[in-house]
Short mmCIF file of C-alpha atoms and ligand atoms in Angstrom, two decimals:
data_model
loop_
_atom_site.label_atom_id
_atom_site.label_comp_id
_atom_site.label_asym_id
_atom_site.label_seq_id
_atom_site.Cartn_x
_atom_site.Cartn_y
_atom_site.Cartn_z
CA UNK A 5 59.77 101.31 151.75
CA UNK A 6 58.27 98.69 154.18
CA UNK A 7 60.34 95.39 154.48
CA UNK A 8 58.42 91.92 154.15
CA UNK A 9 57.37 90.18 156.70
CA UNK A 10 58.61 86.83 156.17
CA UNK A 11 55.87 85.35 158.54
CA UNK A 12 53.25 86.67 156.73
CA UNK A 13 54.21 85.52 153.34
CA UNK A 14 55.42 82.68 153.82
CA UNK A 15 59.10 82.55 153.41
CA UNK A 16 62.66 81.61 155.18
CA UNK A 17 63.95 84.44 156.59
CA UNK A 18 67.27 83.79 154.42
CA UNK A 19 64.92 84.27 151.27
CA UNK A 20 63.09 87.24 152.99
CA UNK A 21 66.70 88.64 153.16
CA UNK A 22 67.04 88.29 149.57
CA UNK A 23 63.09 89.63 148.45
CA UNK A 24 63.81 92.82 150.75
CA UNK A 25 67.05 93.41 148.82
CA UNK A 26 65.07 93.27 145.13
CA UNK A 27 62.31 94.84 146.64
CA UNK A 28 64.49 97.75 147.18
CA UNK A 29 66.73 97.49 144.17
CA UNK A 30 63.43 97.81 142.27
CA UNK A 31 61.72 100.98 144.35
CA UNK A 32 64.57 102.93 143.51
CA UNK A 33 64.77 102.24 139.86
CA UNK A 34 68.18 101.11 139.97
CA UNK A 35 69.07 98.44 137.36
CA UNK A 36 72.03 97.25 137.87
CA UNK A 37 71.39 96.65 141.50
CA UNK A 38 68.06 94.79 140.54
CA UNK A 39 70.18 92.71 138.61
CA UNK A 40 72.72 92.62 141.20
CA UNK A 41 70.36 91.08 143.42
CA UNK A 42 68.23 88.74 141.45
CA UNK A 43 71.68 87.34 140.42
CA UNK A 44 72.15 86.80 144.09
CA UNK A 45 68.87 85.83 145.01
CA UNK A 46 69.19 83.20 141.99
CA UNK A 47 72.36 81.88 143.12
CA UNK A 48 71.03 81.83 146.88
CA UNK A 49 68.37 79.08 145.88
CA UNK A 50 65.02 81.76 146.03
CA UNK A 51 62.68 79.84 143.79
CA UNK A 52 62.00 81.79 140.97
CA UNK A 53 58.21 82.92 141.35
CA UNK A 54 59.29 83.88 145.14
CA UNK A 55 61.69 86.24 143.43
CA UNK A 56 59.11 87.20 140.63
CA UNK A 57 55.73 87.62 143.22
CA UNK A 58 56.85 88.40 146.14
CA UNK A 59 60.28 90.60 144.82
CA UNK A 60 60.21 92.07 141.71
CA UNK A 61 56.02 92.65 141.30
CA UNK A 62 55.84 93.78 145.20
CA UNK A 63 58.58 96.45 144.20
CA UNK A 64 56.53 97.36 141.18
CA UNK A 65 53.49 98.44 143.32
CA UNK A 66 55.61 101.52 144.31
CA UNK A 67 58.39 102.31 141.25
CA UNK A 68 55.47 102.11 138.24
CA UNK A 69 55.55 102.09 134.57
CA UNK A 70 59.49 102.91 135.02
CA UNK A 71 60.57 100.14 137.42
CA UNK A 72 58.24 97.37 135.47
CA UNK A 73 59.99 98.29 132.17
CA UNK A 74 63.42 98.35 133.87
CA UNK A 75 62.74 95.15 136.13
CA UNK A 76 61.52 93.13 133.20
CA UNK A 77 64.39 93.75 131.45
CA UNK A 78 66.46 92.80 134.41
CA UNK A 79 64.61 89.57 134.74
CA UNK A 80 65.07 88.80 131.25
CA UNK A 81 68.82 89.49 131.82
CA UNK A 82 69.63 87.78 134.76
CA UNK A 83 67.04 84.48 134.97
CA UNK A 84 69.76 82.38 134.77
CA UNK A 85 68.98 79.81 131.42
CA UNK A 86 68.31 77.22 133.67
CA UNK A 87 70.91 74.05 132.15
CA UNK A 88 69.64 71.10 130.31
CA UNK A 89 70.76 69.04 133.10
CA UNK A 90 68.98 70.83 135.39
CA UNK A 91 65.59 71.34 133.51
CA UNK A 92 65.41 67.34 132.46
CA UNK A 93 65.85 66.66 136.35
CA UNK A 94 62.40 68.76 137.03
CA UNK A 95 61.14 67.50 134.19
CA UNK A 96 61.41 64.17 135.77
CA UNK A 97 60.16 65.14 139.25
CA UNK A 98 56.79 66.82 137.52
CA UNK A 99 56.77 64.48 134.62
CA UNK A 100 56.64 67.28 131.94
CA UNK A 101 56.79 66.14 128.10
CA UNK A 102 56.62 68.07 125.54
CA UNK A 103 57.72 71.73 124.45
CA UNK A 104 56.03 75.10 124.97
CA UNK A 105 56.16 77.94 122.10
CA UNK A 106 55.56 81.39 122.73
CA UNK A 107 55.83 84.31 120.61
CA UNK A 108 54.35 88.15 120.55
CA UNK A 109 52.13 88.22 117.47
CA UNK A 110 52.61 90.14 114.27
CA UNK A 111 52.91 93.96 114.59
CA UNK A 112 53.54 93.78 118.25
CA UNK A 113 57.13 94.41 120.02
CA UNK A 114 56.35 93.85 123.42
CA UNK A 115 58.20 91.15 124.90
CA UNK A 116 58.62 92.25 128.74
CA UNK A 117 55.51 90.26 129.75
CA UNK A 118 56.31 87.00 127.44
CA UNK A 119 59.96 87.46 128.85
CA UNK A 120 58.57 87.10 132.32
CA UNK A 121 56.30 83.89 131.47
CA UNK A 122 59.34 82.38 129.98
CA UNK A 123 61.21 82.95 132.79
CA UNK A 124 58.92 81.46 135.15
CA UNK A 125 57.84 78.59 132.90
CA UNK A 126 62.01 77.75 132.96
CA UNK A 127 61.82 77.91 136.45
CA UNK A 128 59.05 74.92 136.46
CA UNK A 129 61.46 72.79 133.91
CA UNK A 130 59.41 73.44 131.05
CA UNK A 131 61.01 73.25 127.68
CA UNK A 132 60.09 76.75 126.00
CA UNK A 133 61.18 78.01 122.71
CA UNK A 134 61.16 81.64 122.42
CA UNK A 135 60.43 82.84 119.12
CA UNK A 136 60.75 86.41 120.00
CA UNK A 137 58.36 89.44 118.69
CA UNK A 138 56.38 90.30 115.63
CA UNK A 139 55.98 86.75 114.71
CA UNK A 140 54.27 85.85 111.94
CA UNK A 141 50.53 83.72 112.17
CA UNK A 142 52.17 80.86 109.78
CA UNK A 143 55.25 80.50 111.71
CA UNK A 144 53.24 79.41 114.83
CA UNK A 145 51.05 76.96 112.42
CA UNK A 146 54.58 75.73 111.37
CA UNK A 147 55.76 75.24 114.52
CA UNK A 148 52.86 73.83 116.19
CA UNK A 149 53.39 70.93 113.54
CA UNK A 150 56.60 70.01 115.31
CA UNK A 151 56.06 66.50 116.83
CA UNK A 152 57.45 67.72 120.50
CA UNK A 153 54.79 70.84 120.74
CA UNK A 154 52.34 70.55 122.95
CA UNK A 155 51.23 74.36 123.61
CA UNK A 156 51.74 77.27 121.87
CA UNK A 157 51.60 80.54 123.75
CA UNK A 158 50.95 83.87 122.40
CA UNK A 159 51.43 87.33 123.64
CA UNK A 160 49.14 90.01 122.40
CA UNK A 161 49.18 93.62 123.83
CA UNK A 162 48.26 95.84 120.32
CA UNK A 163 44.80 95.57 119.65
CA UNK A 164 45.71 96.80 115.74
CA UNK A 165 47.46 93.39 115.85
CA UNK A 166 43.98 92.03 115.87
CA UNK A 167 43.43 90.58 112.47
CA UNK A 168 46.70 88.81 112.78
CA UNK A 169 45.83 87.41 116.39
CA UNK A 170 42.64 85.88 114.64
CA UNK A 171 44.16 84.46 111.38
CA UNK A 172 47.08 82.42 113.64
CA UNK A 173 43.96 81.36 115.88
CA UNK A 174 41.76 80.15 112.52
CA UNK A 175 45.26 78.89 111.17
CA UNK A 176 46.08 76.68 114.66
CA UNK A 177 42.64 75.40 115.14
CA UNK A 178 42.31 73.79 111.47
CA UNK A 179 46.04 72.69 111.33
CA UNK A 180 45.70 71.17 114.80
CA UNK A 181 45.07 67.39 114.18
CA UNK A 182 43.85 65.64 116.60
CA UNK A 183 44.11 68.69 119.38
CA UNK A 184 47.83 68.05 119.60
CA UNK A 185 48.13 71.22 120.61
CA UNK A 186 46.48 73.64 123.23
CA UNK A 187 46.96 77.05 122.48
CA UNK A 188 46.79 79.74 125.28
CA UNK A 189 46.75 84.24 124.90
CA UNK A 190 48.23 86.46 127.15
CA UNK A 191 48.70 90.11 127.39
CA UNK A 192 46.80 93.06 128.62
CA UNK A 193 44.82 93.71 126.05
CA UNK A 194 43.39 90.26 125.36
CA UNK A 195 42.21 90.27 128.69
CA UNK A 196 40.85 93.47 128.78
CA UNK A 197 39.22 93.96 125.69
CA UNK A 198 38.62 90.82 123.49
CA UNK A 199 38.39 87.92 126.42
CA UNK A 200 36.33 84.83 125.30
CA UNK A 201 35.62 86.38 122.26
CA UNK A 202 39.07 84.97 121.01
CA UNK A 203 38.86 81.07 120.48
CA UNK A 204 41.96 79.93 122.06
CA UNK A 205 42.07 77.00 124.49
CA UNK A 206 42.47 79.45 127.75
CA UNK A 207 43.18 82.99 128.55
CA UNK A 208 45.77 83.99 131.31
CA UNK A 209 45.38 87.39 133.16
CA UNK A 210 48.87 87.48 134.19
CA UNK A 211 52.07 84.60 133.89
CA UNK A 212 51.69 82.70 136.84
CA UNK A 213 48.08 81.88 136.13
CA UNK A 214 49.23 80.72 132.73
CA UNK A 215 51.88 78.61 133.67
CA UNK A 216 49.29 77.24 136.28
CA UNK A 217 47.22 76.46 133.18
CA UNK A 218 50.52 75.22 130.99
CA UNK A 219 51.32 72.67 133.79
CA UNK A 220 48.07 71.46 134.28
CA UNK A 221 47.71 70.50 130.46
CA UNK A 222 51.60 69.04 130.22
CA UNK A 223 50.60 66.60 133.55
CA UNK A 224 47.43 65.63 132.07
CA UNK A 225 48.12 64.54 128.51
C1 LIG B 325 56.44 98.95 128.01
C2 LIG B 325 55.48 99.37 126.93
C3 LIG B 325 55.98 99.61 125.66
C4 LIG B 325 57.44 99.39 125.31
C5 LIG B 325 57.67 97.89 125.05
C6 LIG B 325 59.06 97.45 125.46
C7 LIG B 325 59.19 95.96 125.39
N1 LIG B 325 60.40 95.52 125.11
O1 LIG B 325 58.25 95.20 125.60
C8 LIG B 325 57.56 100.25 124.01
C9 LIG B 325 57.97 101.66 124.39
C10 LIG B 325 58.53 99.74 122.92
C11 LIG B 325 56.11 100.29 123.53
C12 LIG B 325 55.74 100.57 122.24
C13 LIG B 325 54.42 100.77 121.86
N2 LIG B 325 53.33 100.73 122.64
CO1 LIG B 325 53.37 100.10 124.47
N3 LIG B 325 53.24 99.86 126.28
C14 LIG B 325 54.09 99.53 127.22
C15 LIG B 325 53.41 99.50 128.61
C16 LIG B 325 53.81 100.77 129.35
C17 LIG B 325 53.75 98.31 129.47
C18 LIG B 325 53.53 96.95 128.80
C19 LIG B 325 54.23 95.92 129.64
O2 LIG B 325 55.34 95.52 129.36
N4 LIG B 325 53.61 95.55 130.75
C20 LIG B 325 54.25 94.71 131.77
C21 LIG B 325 54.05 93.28 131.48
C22 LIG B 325 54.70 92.47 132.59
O3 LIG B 325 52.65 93.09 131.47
P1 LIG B 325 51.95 92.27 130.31
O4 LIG B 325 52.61 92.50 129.02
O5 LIG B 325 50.48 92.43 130.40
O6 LIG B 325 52.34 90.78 130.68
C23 LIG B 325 51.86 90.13 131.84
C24 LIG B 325 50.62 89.30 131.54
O7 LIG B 325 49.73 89.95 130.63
C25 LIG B 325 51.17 88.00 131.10
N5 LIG B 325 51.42 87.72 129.70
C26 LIG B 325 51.91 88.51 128.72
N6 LIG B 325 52.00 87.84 127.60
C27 LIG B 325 51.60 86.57 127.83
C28 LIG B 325 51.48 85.47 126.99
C29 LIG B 325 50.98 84.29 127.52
C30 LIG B 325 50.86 83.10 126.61
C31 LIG B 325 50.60 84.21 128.88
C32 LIG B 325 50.11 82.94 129.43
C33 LIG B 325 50.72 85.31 129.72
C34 LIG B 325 51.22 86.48 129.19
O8 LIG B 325 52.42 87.87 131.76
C35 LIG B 325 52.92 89.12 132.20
C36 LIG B 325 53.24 89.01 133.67
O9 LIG B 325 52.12 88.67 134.42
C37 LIG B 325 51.89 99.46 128.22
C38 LIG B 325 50.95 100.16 129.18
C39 LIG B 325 50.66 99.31 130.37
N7 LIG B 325 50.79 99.87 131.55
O10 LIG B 325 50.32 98.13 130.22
C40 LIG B 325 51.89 100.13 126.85
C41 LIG B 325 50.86 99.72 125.78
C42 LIG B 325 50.70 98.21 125.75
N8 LIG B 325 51.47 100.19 124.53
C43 LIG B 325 50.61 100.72 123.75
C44 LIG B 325 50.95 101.30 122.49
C45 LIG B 325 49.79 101.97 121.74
C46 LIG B 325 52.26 101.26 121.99
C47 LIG B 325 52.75 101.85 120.66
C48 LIG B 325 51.80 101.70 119.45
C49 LIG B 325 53.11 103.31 120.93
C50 LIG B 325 53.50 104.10 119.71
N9 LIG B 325 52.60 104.99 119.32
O11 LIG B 325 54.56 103.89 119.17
C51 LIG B 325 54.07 101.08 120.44
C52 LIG B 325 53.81 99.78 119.67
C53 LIG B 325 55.01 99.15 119.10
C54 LIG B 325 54.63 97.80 118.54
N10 LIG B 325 54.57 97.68 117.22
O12 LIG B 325 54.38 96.86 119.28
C55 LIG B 325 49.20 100.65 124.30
C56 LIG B 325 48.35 99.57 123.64
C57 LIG B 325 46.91 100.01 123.51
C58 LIG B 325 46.15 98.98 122.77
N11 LIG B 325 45.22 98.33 123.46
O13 LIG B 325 46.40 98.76 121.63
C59 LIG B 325 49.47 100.49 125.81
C60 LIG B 325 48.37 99.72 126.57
C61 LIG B 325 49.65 101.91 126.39
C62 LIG B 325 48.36 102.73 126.35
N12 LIG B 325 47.65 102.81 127.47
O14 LIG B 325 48.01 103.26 125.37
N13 LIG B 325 55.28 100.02 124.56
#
């Protein structure tokens, strides 16, 4: 395994301290140490999408399917919740209002990828709900109706979760008054096989260009 160059990427050599030690937790496909060490990278002050980009995905270029399963759920695990002190006080340095929803649609259980957009969407001071997996097209309408919503995101991996992908899409769009709410996809398979074809407000090929997307549309409303 080749150590980061701190230089090159752009980070303190404290952090780069930290990034080599997930790095490595994750090439070897040991769990508790990539917990271990995004605990202490956490802890250490590592901004979250340092640990996210430049640890925990770098790793994943060498461990595979096995390390991204087991890193996610490490993530998901050790992302501290960041406090509600904490989250209103970057809320008021990027002037956030509003809540973000995001769900896995009906018929699909995978929740590593949404796990790591809510984890990095914390680590902005976004408010997210989570409401989990297999969620139903009329729970999103009913949430969206909530006066603090402003986006609803939706993870979609299964493409035999199709049909339901379009009805909460037809459902959002006509119960949407007055564009309250932006809606955005996410997940492999949206990318990959459906792309513009699906009427949502934007498409994100991965989490970090979503929650470039999310912040964009929280500043600018
Ligand atoms: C892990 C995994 C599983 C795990 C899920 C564990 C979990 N807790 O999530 C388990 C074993 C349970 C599983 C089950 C199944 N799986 Co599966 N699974 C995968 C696998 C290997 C990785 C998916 C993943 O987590 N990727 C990593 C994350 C980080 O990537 P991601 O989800 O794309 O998310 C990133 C972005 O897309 C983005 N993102 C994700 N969501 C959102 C949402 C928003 C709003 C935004 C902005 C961004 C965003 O952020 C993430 C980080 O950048 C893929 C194959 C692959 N290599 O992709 C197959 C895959 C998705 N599974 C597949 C299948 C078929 C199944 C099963 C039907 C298998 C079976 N016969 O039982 C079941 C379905 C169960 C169900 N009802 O959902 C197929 C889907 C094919 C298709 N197009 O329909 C795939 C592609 C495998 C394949 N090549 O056939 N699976």
């Amino acid at each position: 395994m080749q150590e980061v160059n701190t230089e090159i990427i752009g980070i303190s050599e404290k952090d780069g301290y930290f990034i080599n030690k997930i790095i490595e937790a994750v090439c070897s496909l040991d769990f508790f140490s990539m917990k271990e060490t995004i605990k202490e990278a956490v802890n250490a002050g590592v901004s979250t999408i340092d640990i996210i980009k430049k640890g925990v995905l770098e790793g994943l270029e060498e461990s595979g399917e096995m390390g991204l399963i087991l890193a996610a759920e490490a993530l998901a695990e050790e992302m501290p919740n960041i406090d509600e002190e904490k989250r209103k006080k970057l809320d008021q340095e990027r002037n956030y209002s509003g809540k973000v929803v995001v769900g896995t649609i009906k018929g699909d259980i995978h929740s590593l990828g949404k796990n790591i957009l809510v984890s990095v969407m914390k680590s902005y001071g976004m408010d997210v709900m989570d409401l989990g997996v297999d969620v139903e097209p009329e729970k999103f309408l009913e949430i969206s109706q909530l006066p603090d919503v402003k986006v609803i995101g939706i993870s979609y991996l299964l493409s035999s979760a199709e049909p339901e992908i379009r009805k909460a899409l037809a459902l959002l769009k006509n119960g949407n008054q007055n564009n309250k709410v932006k809606v955005i996809l996410g997940g492999a398979a949206v990318v990959k096989e459906l792309g513009n074809e699906l009427n949502a407000d934007a498409l994100a090929p991965d989490a970090l260009k979503g929650v470039e997307i999310i912040d964009n549309w929280l500043r600018n409303q």
